[in-house]
Amino acid sequence: NAGVTQTPKFQVLKTGQSMTLQCAQDMNHNSMYWYRQDPGMGLRLIYYSASEGTTDKGEVPNGYNVSRLNKREFSLRLESAAPSQTSVYFCASGVMNTEAFFGQGTRLTVV
Amino acid sequence: GQSLEQPSEVTAVEGAIVQINCTYQTSGFYGLSWYQQHDGGAPTFLSYNALDGLEETGRFSSFLSRSDSYGYLLLQELQMKDSASYFCAVRGDKIIFGKGTRLHILP
């Protein structure tokens, strides 16, 4: 049972490069989320998708775009990476208002 | 908007009891959750309170007072493996996390 799978696990980008972080869940959850985690800042919500075909901005959406490709997959795109986007990115999925299941994270460094 | 406040660090002794508090402000509220995160790992779910009162799961308990916009996580019989960061999270129109409490356990 894979749960939530994120790829890649590690990535180094140069400033201005673009990339897409992939996330897939096999738990048939409607809701999916992208968070970033920086030291001392906790988990900050970037974007979320309450159901297939819908996406909404979270707390820190600037510089990111998302696509809810189908019920299983929710991708996060950085169009032009900046050093301020160096962070650990977590994808999560959940059932309504209770438990969220997290992927193992993507450690992104922008130089 | 939504915001949560929790202490940045707490220190306790192995075998003791520790309480981690969380106060929140949210425009809509469905429940308060708690997550544990070890260094280098992903957050994992511990508990969820939708109604006032205490929920117990083994050594961990969680409490909610909706009228006070307050909750806490209680960890009993502390073990060294409980050294981790603990996050409270509220679900209003979206799930928002607090900044986390780092729990240090002394032998």
mmCIF file of N, CA and C in Angstrom, chain A residues 31 33 35 37 40-43 45 48 57-59 90 96-105 107, chain B residues 2 30-31 33 35 37 39-45 48 87 91-100:
data_model
loop_
_atom_site.group_PDB
_atom_site.id
_atom_site.type_symbol
_atom_site.label_atom_id
_atom_site.label_comp_id
_atom_site.label_asym_id
_atom_site.label_seq_id
_atom_site.Cartn_x
_atom_site.Cartn_y
_atom_site.Cartn_z
ATOM 1 N N SER A 31 -9.493 15.155 -1.409
ATOM 2 C CA SER A 31 -8.691 16.348 -1.141
ATOM 3 C C SER A 31 -7.200 16.056 -1.237
ATOM 4 N N TYR A 33 -3.221 18.286 -1.139
ATOM 5 C CA TYR A 33 -2.599 19.530 -0.685
ATOM 6 C C TYR A 33 -1.115 19.556 -1.031
ATOM 7 N N TYR A 35 2.245 21.552 0.587
ATOM 8 C CA TYR A 35 2.800 22.400 1.640
ATOM 9 C C TYR A 35 4.294 22.584 1.401
ATOM 10 N N GLN A 37 7.797 23.489 3.830
ATOM 11 C CA GLN A 37 8.241 23.545 5.218
ATOM 12 C C GLN A 37 9.630 24.149 5.276
ATOM 13 N N GLY A 40 11.474 26.728 11.376
ATOM 14 C CA GLY A 40 10.785 27.700 12.223
ATOM 15 C C GLY A 40 9.476 28.215 11.669
ATOM 16 N N MET A 41 9.079 27.735 10.476
ATOM 17 C CA MET A 41 7.857 28.260 9.851
ATOM 18 C C MET A 41 6.745 27.235 9.806
ATOM 19 N N GLY A 42 6.991 26.041 10.252
ATOM 20 C CA GLY A 42 5.961 25.026 10.187
ATOM 21 C C GLY A 42 5.642 24.645 8.755
ATOM 22 N N LEU A 43 4.450 24.157 8.559
ATOM 23 C CA LEU A 43 3.973 23.746 7.241
ATOM 24 C C LEU A 43 3.043 24.829 6.711
ATOM 25 N N LEU A 45 0.617 26.147 3.631
ATOM 26 C CA LEU A 45 -0.165 25.634 2.518
ATOM 27 C C LEU A 45 0.070 26.470 1.264
ATOM 28 N N TYR A 48 -4.324 23.852 -2.667
ATOM 29 C CA TYR A 48 -5.034 22.640 -2.353
ATOM 30 C C TYR A 48 -6.121 22.389 -3.404
ATOM 31 N N LYS A 57 -6.012 28.568 -3.921
ATOM 32 C CA LYS A 57 -4.785 29.075 -3.317
ATOM 33 C C LYS A 57 -4.787 28.868 -1.815
ATOM 34 N N GLY A 58 -3.581 28.620 -1.294
ATOM 35 C CA GLY A 58 -3.407 28.531 0.140
ATOM 36 C C GLY A 58 -2.783 29.797 0.681
ATOM 37 N N GLU A 59 -1.866 29.647 1.630
ATOM 38 C CA GLU A 59 -1.243 30.795 2.288
ATOM 39 C C GLU A 59 -0.138 31.438 1.460
ATOM 40 N N PHE A 90 5.949 19.089 0.738
ATOM 41 C CA PHE A 90 5.169 17.906 1.077
ATOM 42 C C PHE A 90 3.833 17.945 0.361
ATOM 43 N N MET A 96 -12.045 14.622 3.847
ATOM 44 C CA MET A 96 -12.800 15.700 4.469
ATOM 45 C C MET A 96 -11.989 16.414 5.549
ATOM 46 N N ASN A 97 -12.450 16.423 6.764
ATOM 47 C CA ASN A 97 -11.854 17.294 7.762
ATOM 48 C C ASN A 97 -10.999 16.579 8.789
ATOM 49 N N THR A 98 -10.646 15.372 8.520
ATOM 50 C CA THR A 98 -9.917 14.624 9.533
ATOM 51 C C THR A 98 -8.452 14.438 9.153
ATOM 52 N N GLU A 99 -8.054 13.242 8.906
ATOM 53 C CA GLU A 99 -6.648 12.911 8.793
ATOM 54 C C GLU A 99 -6.092 13.215 7.413
ATOM 55 N N ALA A 100 -4.889 13.794 7.403
ATOM 56 C CA ALA A 100 -4.147 13.994 6.161
ATOM 57 C C ALA A 100 -2.956 13.046 6.154
ATOM 58 N N PHE A 101 -2.718 12.434 5.003
ATOM 59 C CA PHE A 101 -1.597 11.514 4.837
ATOM 60 C C PHE A 101 -0.550 12.207 3.979
ATOM 61 N N PHE A 102 0.691 12.186 4.441
ATOM 62 C CA PHE A 102 1.752 12.921 3.768
ATOM 63 C C PHE A 102 2.671 12.009 2.974
ATOM 64 N N GLY A 103 3.166 12.541 1.867
ATOM 65 C CA GLY A 103 4.265 11.915 1.156
ATOM 66 C C GLY A 103 5.561 12.137 1.913
ATOM 67 N N GLN A 104 6.645 11.570 1.415
ATOM 68 C CA GLN A 104 7.927 11.635 2.125
ATOM 69 C C GLN A 104 8.677 12.935 1.879
ATOM 70 N N GLY A 105 8.181 13.789 1.023
ATOM 71 C CA GLY A 105 8.786 15.098 0.839
ATOM 72 C C GLY A 105 9.767 15.166 -0.310
ATOM 73 N N ARG A 107 13.070 17.531 -1.246
ATOM 74 C CA ARG A 107 14.019 18.544 -0.773
ATOM 75 C C ARG A 107 14.574 19.289 -1.973
ATOM 76 N N GLN B 2 -6.865 32.542 9.185
ATOM 77 C CA GLN B 2 -6.631 31.460 10.130
ATOM 78 C C GLN B 2 -5.238 31.581 10.698
ATOM 79 N N TYR B 30 -13.886 23.029 11.665
ATOM 80 C CA TYR B 30 -14.416 21.679 11.664
ATOM 81 C C TYR B 30 -13.758 20.807 12.717
ATOM 82 N N GLY B 31 -12.486 21.072 13.012
ATOM 83 C CA GLY B 31 -11.806 20.252 14.000
ATOM 84 C C GLY B 31 -10.347 20.607 14.146
ATOM 85 N N SER B 33 -6.505 18.929 14.692
ATOM 86 C CA SER B 33 -5.710 17.701 14.555
ATOM 87 C C SER B 33 -4.324 17.902 15.123
ATOM 88 N N TYR B 35 -0.233 16.309 14.699
ATOM 89 C CA TYR B 35 0.682 15.521 13.896
ATOM 90 C C TYR B 35 2.040 15.485 14.567
ATOM 91 N N GLN B 37 6.214 14.798 13.824
ATOM 92 C CA GLN B 37 7.215 14.747 12.760
ATOM 93 C C GLN B 37 8.597 14.566 13.362
ATOM 94 N N ASP B 39 12.733 14.264 12.851
ATOM 95 C CA ASP B 39 13.697 14.939 11.974
ATOM 96 C C ASP B 39 13.899 14.155 10.683
ATOM 97 N N GLY B 40 13.756 14.861 9.563
ATOM 98 C CA GLY B 40 13.979 14.244 8.269
ATOM 99 C C GLY B 40 12.808 13.442 7.746
ATOM 100 N N GLY B 41 11.742 13.359 8.544
ATOM 101 C CA GLY B 41 10.598 12.554 8.132
ATOM 102 C C GLY B 41 9.397 13.388 7.737
ATOM 103 N N ALA B 42 8.324 12.714 7.416
ATOM 104 C CA ALA B 42 7.077 13.373 7.057
ATOM 105 C C ALA B 42 6.169 13.432 8.280
ATOM 106 N N PRO B 43 5.281 14.421 8.331
ATOM 107 C CA PRO B 43 4.310 14.457 9.429
ATOM 108 C C PRO B 43 3.410 13.226 9.397
ATOM 109 N N THR B 44 3.085 12.718 10.579
ATOM 110 C CA THR B 44 2.148 11.602 10.672
ATOM 111 C C THR B 44 1.040 11.963 11.648
ATOM 112 N N PHE B 45 -0.145 11.535 11.338
ATOM 113 C CA PHE B 45 -1.342 11.877 12.093
ATOM 114 C C PHE B 45 -1.337 11.216 13.462
ATOM 115 N N TYR B 48 -7.488 13.594 16.288
ATOM 116 C CA TYR B 48 -8.396 14.598 15.744
ATOM 117 C C TYR B 48 -9.540 14.791 16.727
ATOM 118 N N PHE B 87 2.725 19.240 15.679
ATOM 119 C CA PHE B 87 1.988 20.315 15.030
ATOM 120 C C PHE B 87 0.501 20.171 15.298
ATOM 121 N N ARG B 91 -8.909 22.734 10.515
ATOM 122 C CA ARG B 91 -9.592 22.716 9.231
ATOM 123 C C ARG B 91 -10.712 23.744 9.290
ATOM 124 N N GLY B 92 -10.515 24.824 8.543
ATOM 125 C CA GLY B 92 -11.594 25.765 8.322
ATOM 126 C C GLY B 92 -12.039 25.507 6.909
ATOM 127 N N ASP B 93 -11.785 26.458 6.001
ATOM 128 C CA ASP B 93 -12.031 26.166 4.593
ATOM 129 C C ASP B 93 -10.833 25.438 3.981
ATOM 130 N N LYS B 94 -9.731 25.363 4.705
ATOM 131 C CA LYS B 94 -8.551 24.592 4.299
ATOM 132 C C LYS B 94 -7.793 24.171 5.552
ATOM 133 N N ILE B 95 -6.855 23.251 5.418
ATOM 134 C CA ILE B 95 -6.104 22.768 6.583
ATOM 135 C C ILE B 95 -4.870 23.637 6.782
ATOM 136 N N ILE B 96 -4.804 24.291 7.922
ATOM 137 C CA ILE B 96 -3.677 25.164 8.253
ATOM 138 C C ILE B 96 -2.966 24.604 9.480
ATOM 139 N N PHE B 97 -1.624 24.610 9.420
ATOM 140 C CA PHE B 97 -0.806 24.067 10.498
ATOM 141 C C PHE B 97 -0.191 25.180 11.335
ATOM 142 N N GLY B 98 0.038 24.877 12.622
ATOM 143 C CA GLY B 98 0.842 25.743 13.455
ATOM 144 C C GLY B 98 2.308 25.589 13.102
ATOM 145 N N LYS B 99 3.158 26.393 13.763
ATOM 146 C CA LYS B 99 4.579 26.371 13.437
ATOM 147 C C LYS B 99 5.314 25.204 14.086
ATOM 148 N N GLY B 100 4.652 24.500 14.978
ATOM 149 C CA GLY B 100 5.236 23.304 15.556
ATOM 150 C C GLY B 100 5.898 23.535 16.892
#
